[in-house]
Short mmCIF file of C-alpha atoms and ligand atoms in Angstrom, two decimals:
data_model
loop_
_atom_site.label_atom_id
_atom_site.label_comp_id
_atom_site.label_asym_id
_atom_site.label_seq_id
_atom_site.Cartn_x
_atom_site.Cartn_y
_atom_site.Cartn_z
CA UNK A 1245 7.19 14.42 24.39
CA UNK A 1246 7.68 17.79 23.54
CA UNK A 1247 11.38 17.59 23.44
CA UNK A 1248 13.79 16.73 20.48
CA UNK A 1249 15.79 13.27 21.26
CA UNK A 1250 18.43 11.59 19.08
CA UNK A 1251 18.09 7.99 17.89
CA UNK A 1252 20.77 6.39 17.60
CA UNK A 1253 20.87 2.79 15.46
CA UNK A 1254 24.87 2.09 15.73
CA UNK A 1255 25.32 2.87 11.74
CA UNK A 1256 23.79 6.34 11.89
CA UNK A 1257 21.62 8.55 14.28
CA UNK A 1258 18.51 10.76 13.80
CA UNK A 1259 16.89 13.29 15.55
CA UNK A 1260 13.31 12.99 16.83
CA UNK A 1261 11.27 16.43 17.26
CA UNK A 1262 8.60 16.96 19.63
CA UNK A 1263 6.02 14.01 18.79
CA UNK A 1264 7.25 12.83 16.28
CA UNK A 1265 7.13 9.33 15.36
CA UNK A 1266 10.57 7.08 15.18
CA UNK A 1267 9.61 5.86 11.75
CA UNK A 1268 8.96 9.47 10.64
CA UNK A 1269 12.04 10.34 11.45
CA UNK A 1270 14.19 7.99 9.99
CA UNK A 1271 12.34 7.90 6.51
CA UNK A 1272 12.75 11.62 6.63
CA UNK A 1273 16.72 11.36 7.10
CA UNK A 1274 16.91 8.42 4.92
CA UNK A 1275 17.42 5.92 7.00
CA UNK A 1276 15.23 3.16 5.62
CA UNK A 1277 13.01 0.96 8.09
CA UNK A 1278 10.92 -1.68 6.57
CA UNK A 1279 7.05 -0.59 7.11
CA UNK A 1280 3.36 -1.14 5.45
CA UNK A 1281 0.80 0.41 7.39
CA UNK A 1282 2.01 3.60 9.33
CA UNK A 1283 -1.25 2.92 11.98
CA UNK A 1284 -0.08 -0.01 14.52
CA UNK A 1285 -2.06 -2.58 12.99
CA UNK A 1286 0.94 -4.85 10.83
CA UNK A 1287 4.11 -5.00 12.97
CA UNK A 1288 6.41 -4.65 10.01
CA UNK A 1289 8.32 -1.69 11.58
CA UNK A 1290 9.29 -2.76 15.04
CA UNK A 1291 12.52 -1.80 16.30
CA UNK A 1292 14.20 -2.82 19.03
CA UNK A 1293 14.79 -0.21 21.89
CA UNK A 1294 18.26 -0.88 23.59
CA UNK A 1295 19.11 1.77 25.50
CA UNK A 1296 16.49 5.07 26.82
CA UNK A 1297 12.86 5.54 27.16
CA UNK A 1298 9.90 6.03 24.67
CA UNK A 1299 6.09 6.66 24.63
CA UNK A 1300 3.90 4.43 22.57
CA UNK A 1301 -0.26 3.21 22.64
CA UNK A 1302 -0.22 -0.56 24.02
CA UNK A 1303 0.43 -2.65 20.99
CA UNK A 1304 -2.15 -5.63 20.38
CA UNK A 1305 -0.54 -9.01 21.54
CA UNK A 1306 -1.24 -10.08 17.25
CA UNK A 1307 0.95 -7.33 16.27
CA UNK A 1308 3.73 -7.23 18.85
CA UNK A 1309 4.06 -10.40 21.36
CA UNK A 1310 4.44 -10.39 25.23
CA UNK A 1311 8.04 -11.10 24.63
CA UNK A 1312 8.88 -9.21 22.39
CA UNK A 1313 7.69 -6.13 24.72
CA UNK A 1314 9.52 -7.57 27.31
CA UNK A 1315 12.88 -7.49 25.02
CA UNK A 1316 12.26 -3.43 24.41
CA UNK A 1317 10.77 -3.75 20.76
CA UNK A 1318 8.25 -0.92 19.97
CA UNK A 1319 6.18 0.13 16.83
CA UNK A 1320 8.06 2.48 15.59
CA UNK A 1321 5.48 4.26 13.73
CA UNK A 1322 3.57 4.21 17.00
CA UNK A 1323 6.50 5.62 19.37
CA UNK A 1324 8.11 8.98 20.57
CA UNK A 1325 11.35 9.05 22.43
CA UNK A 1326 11.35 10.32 26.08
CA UNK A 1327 14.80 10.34 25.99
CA UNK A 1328 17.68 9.87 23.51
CA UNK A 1329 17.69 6.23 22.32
CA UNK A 1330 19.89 3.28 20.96
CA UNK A 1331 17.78 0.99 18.76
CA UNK A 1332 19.33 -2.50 17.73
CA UNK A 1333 19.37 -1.63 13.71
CA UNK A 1334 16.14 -3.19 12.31
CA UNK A 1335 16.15 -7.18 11.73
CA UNK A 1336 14.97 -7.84 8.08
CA UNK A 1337 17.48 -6.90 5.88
CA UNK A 1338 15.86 -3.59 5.17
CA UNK A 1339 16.02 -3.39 0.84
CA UNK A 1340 15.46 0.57 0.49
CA UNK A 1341 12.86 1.64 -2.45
CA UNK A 1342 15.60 4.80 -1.51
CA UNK A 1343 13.25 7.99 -1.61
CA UNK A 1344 13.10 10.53 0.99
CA UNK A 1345 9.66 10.92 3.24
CA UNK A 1346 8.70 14.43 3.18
CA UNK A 1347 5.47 16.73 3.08
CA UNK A 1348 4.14 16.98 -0.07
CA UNK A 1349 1.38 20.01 -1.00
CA UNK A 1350 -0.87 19.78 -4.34
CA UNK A 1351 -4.14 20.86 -6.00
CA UNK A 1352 -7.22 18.71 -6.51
CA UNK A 1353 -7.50 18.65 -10.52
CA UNK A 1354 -9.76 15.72 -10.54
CA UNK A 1355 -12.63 13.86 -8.82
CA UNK A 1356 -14.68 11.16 -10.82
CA UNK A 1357 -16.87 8.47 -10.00
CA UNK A 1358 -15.51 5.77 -11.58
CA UNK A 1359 -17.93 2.73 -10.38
CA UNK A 1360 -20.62 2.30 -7.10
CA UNK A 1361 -19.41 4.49 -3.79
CA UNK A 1362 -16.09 4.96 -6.01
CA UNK A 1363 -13.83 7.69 -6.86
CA UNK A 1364 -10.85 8.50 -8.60
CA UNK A 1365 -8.82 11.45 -7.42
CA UNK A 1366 -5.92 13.52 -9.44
CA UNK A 1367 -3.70 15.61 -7.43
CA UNK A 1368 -1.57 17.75 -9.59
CA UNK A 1369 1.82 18.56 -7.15
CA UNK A 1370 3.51 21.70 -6.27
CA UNK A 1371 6.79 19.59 -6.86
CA UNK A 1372 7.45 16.46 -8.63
CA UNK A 1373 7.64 13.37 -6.10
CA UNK A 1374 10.32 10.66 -6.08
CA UNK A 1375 8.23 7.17 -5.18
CA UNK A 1376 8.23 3.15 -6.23
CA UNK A 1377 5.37 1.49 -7.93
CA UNK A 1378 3.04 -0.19 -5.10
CA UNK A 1379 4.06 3.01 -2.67
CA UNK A 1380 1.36 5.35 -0.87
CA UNK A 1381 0.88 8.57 0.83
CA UNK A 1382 -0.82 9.72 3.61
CA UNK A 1383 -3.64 12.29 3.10
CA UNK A 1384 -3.75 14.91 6.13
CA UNK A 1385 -8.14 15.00 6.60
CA UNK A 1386 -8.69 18.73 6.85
CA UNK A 1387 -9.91 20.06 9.90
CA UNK A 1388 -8.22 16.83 11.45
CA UNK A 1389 -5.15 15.83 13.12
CA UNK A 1390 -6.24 12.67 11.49
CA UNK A 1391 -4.12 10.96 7.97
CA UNK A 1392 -5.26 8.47 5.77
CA UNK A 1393 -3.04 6.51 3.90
CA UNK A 1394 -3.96 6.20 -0.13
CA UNK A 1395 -1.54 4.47 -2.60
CA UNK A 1396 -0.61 5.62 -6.11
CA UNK A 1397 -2.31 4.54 -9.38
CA UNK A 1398 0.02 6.03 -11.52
CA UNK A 1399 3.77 4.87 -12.43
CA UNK A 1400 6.63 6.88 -11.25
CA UNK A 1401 7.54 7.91 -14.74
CA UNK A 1402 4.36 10.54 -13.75
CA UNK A 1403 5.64 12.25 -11.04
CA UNK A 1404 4.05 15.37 -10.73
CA UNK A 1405 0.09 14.27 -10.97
CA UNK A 1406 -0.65 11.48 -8.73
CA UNK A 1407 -4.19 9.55 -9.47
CA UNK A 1408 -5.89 7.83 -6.62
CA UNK A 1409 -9.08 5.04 -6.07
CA UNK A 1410 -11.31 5.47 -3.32
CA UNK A 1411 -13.80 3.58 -1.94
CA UNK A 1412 -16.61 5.62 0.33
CA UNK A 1413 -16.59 3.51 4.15
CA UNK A 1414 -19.92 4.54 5.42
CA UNK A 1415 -19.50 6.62 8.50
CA UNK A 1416 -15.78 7.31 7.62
CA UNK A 1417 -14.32 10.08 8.32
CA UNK A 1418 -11.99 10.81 5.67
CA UNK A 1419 -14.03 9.28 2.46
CA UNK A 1420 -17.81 9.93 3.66
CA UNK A 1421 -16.75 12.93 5.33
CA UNK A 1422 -14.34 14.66 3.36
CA UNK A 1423 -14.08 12.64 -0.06
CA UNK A 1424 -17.24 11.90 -1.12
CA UNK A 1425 -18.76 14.92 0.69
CA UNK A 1426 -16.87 17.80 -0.31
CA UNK A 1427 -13.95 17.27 -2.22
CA UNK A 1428 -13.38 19.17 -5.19
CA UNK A 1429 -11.30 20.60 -8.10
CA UNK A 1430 -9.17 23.51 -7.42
CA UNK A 1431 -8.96 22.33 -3.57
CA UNK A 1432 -5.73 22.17 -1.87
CA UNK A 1433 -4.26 18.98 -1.02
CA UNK A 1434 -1.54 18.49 1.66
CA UNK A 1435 0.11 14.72 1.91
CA UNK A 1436 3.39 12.93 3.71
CA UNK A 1437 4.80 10.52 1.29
CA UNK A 1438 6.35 8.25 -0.28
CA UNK A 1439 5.60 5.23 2.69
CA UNK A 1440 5.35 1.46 2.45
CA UNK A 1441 7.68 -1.51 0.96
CA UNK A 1442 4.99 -2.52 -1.32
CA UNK A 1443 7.55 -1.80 -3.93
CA UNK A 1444 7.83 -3.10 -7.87
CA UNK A 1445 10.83 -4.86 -8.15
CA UNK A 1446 12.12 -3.80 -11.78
CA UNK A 1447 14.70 -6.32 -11.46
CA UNK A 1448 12.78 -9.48 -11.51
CA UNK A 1449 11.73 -11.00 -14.57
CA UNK A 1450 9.15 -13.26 -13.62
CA UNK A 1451 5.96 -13.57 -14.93
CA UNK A 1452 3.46 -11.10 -12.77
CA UNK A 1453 0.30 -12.53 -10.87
CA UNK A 1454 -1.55 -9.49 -9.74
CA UNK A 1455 -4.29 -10.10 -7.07
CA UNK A 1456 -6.41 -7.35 -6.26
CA UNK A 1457 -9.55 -6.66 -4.41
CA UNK A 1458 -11.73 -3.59 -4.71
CA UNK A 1459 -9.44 -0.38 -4.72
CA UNK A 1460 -6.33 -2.70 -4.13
CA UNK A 1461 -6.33 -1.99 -8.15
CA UNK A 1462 -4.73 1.21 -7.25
CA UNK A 1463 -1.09 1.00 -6.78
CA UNK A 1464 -1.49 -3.02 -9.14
CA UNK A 1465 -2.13 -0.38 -11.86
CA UNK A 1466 1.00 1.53 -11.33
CA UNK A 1467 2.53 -1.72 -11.02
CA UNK A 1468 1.77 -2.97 -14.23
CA UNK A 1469 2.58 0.27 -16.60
CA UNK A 1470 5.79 0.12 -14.96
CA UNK A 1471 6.46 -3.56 -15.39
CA UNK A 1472 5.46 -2.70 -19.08
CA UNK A 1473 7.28 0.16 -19.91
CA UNK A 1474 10.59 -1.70 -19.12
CA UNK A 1475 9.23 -4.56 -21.68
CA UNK A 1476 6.20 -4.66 -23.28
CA UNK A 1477 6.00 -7.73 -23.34
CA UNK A 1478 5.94 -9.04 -20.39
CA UNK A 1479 3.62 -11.65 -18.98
CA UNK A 1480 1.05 -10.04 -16.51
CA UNK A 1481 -2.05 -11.57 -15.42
CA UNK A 1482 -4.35 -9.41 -13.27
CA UNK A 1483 -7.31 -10.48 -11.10
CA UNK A 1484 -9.60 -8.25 -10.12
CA UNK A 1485 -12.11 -8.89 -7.43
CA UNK A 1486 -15.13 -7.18 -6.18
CA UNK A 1487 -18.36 -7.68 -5.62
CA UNK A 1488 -21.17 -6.82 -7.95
CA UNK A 1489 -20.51 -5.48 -11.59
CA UNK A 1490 -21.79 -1.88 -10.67
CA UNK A 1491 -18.61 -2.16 -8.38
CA UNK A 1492 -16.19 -3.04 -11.33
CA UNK A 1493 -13.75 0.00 -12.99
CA UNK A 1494 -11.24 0.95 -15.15
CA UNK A 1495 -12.71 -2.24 -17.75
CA UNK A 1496 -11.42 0.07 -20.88
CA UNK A 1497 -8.17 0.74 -19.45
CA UNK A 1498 -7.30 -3.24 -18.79
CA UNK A 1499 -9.06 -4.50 -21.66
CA UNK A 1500 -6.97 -1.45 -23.59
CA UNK A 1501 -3.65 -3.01 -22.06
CA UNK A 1502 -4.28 -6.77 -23.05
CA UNK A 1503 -5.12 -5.42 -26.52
CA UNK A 1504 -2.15 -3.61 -26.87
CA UNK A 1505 0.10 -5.89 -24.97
CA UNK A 1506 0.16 -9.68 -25.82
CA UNK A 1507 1.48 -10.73 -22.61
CA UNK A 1508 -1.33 -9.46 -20.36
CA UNK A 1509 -4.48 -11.00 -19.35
CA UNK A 1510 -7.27 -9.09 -17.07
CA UNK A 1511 -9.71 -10.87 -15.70
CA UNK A 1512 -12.53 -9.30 -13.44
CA UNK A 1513 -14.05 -11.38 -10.87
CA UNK A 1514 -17.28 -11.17 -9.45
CA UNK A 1515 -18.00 -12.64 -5.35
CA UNK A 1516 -21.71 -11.46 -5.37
CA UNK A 1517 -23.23 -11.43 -8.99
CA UNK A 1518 -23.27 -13.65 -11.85
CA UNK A 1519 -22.36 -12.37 -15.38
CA UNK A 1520 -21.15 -13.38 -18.47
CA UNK A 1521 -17.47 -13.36 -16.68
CA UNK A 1522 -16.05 -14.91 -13.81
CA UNK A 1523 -17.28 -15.22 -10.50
CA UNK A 1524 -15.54 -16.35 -7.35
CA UNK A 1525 -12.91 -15.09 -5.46
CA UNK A 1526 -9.50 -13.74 -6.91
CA UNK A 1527 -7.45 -16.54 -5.35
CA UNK A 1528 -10.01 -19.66 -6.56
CA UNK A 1529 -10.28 -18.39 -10.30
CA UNK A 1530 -6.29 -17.65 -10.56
CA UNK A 1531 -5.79 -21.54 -9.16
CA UNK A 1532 -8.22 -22.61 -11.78
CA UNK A 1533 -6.15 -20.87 -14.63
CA UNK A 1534 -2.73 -21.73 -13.36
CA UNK A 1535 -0.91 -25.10 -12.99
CA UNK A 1536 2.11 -23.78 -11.31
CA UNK A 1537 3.06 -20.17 -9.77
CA UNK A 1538 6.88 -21.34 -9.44
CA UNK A 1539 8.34 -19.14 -12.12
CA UNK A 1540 5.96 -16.32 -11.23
CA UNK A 1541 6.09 -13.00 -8.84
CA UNK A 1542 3.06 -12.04 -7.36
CA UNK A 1543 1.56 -8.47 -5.75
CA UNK A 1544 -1.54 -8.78 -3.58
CA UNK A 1545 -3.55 -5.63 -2.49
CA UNK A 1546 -6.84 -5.30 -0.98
CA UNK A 1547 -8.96 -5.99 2.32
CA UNK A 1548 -6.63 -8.45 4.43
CA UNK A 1549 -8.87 -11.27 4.18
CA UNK A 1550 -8.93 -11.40 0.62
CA UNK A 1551 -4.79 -10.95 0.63
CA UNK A 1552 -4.20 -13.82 2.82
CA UNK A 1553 -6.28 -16.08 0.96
CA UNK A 1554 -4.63 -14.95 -2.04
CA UNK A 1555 -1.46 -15.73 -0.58
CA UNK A 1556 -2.63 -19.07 0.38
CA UNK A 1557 -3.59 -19.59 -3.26
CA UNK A 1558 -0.67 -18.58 -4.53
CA UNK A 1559 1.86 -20.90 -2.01
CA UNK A 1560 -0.42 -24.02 -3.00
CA UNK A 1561 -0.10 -23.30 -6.62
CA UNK A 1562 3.89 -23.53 -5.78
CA UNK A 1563 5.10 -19.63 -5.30
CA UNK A 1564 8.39 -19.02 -3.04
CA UNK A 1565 6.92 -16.92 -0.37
CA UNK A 1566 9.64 -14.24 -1.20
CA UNK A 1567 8.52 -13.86 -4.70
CA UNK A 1568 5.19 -12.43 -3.02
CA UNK A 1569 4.27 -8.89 -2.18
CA UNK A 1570 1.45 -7.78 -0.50
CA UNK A 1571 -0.27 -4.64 1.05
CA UNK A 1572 -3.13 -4.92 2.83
CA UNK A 1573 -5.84 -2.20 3.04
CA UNK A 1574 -6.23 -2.70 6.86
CA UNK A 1575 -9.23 0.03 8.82
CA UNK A 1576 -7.02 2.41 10.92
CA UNK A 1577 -7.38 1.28 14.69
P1 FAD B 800 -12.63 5.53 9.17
O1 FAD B 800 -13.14 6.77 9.81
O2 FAD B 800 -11.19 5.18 9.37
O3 FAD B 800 -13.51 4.27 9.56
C1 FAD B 800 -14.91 4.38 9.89
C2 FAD B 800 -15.40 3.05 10.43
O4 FAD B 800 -15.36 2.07 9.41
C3 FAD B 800 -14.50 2.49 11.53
O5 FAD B 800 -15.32 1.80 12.46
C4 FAD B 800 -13.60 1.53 10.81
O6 FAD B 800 -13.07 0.51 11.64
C5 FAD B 800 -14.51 0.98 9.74
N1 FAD B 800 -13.76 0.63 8.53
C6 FAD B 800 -12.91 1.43 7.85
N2 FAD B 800 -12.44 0.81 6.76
C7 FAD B 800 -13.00 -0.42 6.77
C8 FAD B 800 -12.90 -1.53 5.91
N3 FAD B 800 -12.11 -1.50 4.83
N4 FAD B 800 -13.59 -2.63 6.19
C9 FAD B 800 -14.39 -2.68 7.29
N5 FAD B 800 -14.53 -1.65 8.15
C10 FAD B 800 -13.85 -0.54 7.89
N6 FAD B 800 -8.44 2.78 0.54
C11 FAD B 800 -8.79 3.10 -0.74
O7 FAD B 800 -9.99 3.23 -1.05
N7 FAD B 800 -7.83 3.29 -1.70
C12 FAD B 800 -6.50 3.15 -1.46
O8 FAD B 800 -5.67 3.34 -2.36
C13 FAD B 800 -6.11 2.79 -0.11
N8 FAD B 800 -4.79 2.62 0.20
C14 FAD B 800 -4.46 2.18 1.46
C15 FAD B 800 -3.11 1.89 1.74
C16 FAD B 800 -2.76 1.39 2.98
C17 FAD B 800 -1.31 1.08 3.27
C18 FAD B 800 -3.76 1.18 3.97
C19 FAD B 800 -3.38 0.65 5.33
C20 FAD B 800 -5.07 1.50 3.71
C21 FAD B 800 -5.45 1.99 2.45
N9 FAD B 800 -6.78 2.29 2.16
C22 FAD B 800 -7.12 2.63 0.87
C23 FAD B 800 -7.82 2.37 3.22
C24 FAD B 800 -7.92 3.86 3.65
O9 FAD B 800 -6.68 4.29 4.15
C25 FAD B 800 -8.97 4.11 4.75
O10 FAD B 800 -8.81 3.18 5.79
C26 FAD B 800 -10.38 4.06 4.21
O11 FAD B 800 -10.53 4.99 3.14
C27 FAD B 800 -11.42 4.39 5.32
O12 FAD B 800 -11.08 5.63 5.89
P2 FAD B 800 -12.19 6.56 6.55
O13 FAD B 800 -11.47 7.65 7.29
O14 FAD B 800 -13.21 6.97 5.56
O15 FAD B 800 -12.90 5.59 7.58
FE1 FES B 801 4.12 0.23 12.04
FE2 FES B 801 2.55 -1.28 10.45
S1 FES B 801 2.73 -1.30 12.63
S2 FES B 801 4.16 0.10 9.87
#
């Protein structure tokens, strides 16, 4: 629509500009609705329209039933208003990470190949930005209408220089044909952020089970330096999966923290390859190594199939499903 609508939840209301997205607009007033993905594909952010009209794709039946079309909820990261709105406030009790969405502009100041059809990318920001440990941004593709979202490597405490892990999807077009292609130091860098409720709890004590797979590492590393900052020694145990050792990165840096912190064990798994280490899948060799998960909080990130088989590990070695987090690095539709 090309017009600007309020939305109105009950508790507060928002104003929607000319295609905008719901979701956009309420992070960006800081009203907080629970979300993961930003592209349609996980269903965390559906609201329920009450009252007025909006514009949205078709939602797949997997990600937003028959019914619950039928009872008015959209995706609100998929969905313009047509008209003002009233939206039933959002159903899970919504725990705000409490940082304004906004655009965000930077400067490449980094680009290194860190293992096989990998990169690592530092963005050094025009201002500081205000995000939780697990969070992402999305990466505006120049020449594009097109965003990609990336998540943070580095802790919060690091606000102004945000690192990044990329993997190169062949025929992609923001890693083959942007990242890997022509990316480079000195180039400008323009980003919407901070999204997601992949968030570190800092509250929790629990030991930490950290499942990753491939460049899932990414926002598991920011995890754990903030999980050790606020006590060193706290027990962290970190799987990381991928495929073949030439795909394997950031060895010094774990094997650096496990040194240097007594509580922390990394342990690199390969699926494809046999080695002197592990091999398997993140899930199997954490089961192997641990009795019981009750006392532990987990964080899973990666491709989905790996997180929900991670999950599965985790709820047969005895988690509470609300002690895990997970993101899940899902292709954009
Ligand atoms: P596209 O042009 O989007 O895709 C090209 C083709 O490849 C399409 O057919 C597409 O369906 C297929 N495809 C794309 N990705 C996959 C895949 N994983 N498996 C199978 N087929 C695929 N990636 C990172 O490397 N690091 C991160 O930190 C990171 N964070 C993310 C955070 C979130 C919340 C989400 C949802 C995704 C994240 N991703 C991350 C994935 C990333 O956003 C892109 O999807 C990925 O880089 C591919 O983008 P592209 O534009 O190159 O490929
Ligand atoms: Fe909207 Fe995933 S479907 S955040």
């Amino acid at each position: 629509s090309a017009e600007t609508f309020t939305i109105s939840t009950g508790k507060s209301s928002v104003s929607c500009g000319p295609d905008q997205k719901m979701l956009d607009a309420f992070l960006r007033n800081g009203v907080w609705v629970p979300n993961s993905c930003n592209q349609g594909t996980c269903g965390t952010c559906k609201v329920r329209v009450v009252r007025g009209t909006a514009d949205h794709p078709p939602a797949p039946d997997s990600v937003l039933s028959v019914a619950e079309q039928e009872q008015g909820f959209v995706l609100s990261c998929q969905t313009t208003p047509s008209s003002d709105v009233v939206i039933d406030p959002p159903a899970e009790n919504p725990d705000s990470p409490g940082h304004v969405l906004r655009d965000i502009a930077g400067t490449v100041g980094a680009v290194t190949e860190i293992a096989a059809d990998t990169v690592s990318v530092t963005v050094l920001l025009d201002e500081p930005l205000d995000f939780t440990a697990g969070q992402y941004v999305e990466l505006a593709v120049p020449g594009t209408a097109e965003t990609r979202p990336y998540s943070m490597a580095n802790p919060p405490s690091e606000p102004d220089k945000l690192e990044f892990h990329i993997r190169r999807q062949p025929g992609g077009l923001a890693t083959e044909g942007w990242i890997f292609q022509t990316l480079d130091v000195g180039d400008p860098v323009t980003m919407s952020g901070p999204w997601g409720d992949f968030c570190f709890e800092p509250d929790e004590s629990a030991g930490l089970i950290l499942l990753a797979g491939g460049t899932g590492l990414a926002p598991l590393k920011a995890i754990a330096r903030a999980a050790l900052a606020a006590d060193p020694d706290r027990e962290i145990h970190v799987y990381h999966g991928v495929r073949t050792r030439a795909e394997l990165y950031d060895v010094d840096f774990w094997e650096g923290l496990a040194a240097a912190h007594p509580g922390v064990r990394y342990i690199p798994c390969l699926s494809r390859e046999q080695w002197s280490g592990r091999t398997g899948y993140v899930g199997d060799a954490m089961m192997e190594d641990i009795a019981s998960c009750r006392n532990h909080a987990a964080y899973l990130c990666g491709p989905p199939a790996m997180v929900e088989a991670g999950v599965k590990a985790l709820k047969r070695r005895r988690m509470s499903p609300r002690r895990i987090r997970r993101e899940k690095y899902t292709p954009a539709a």
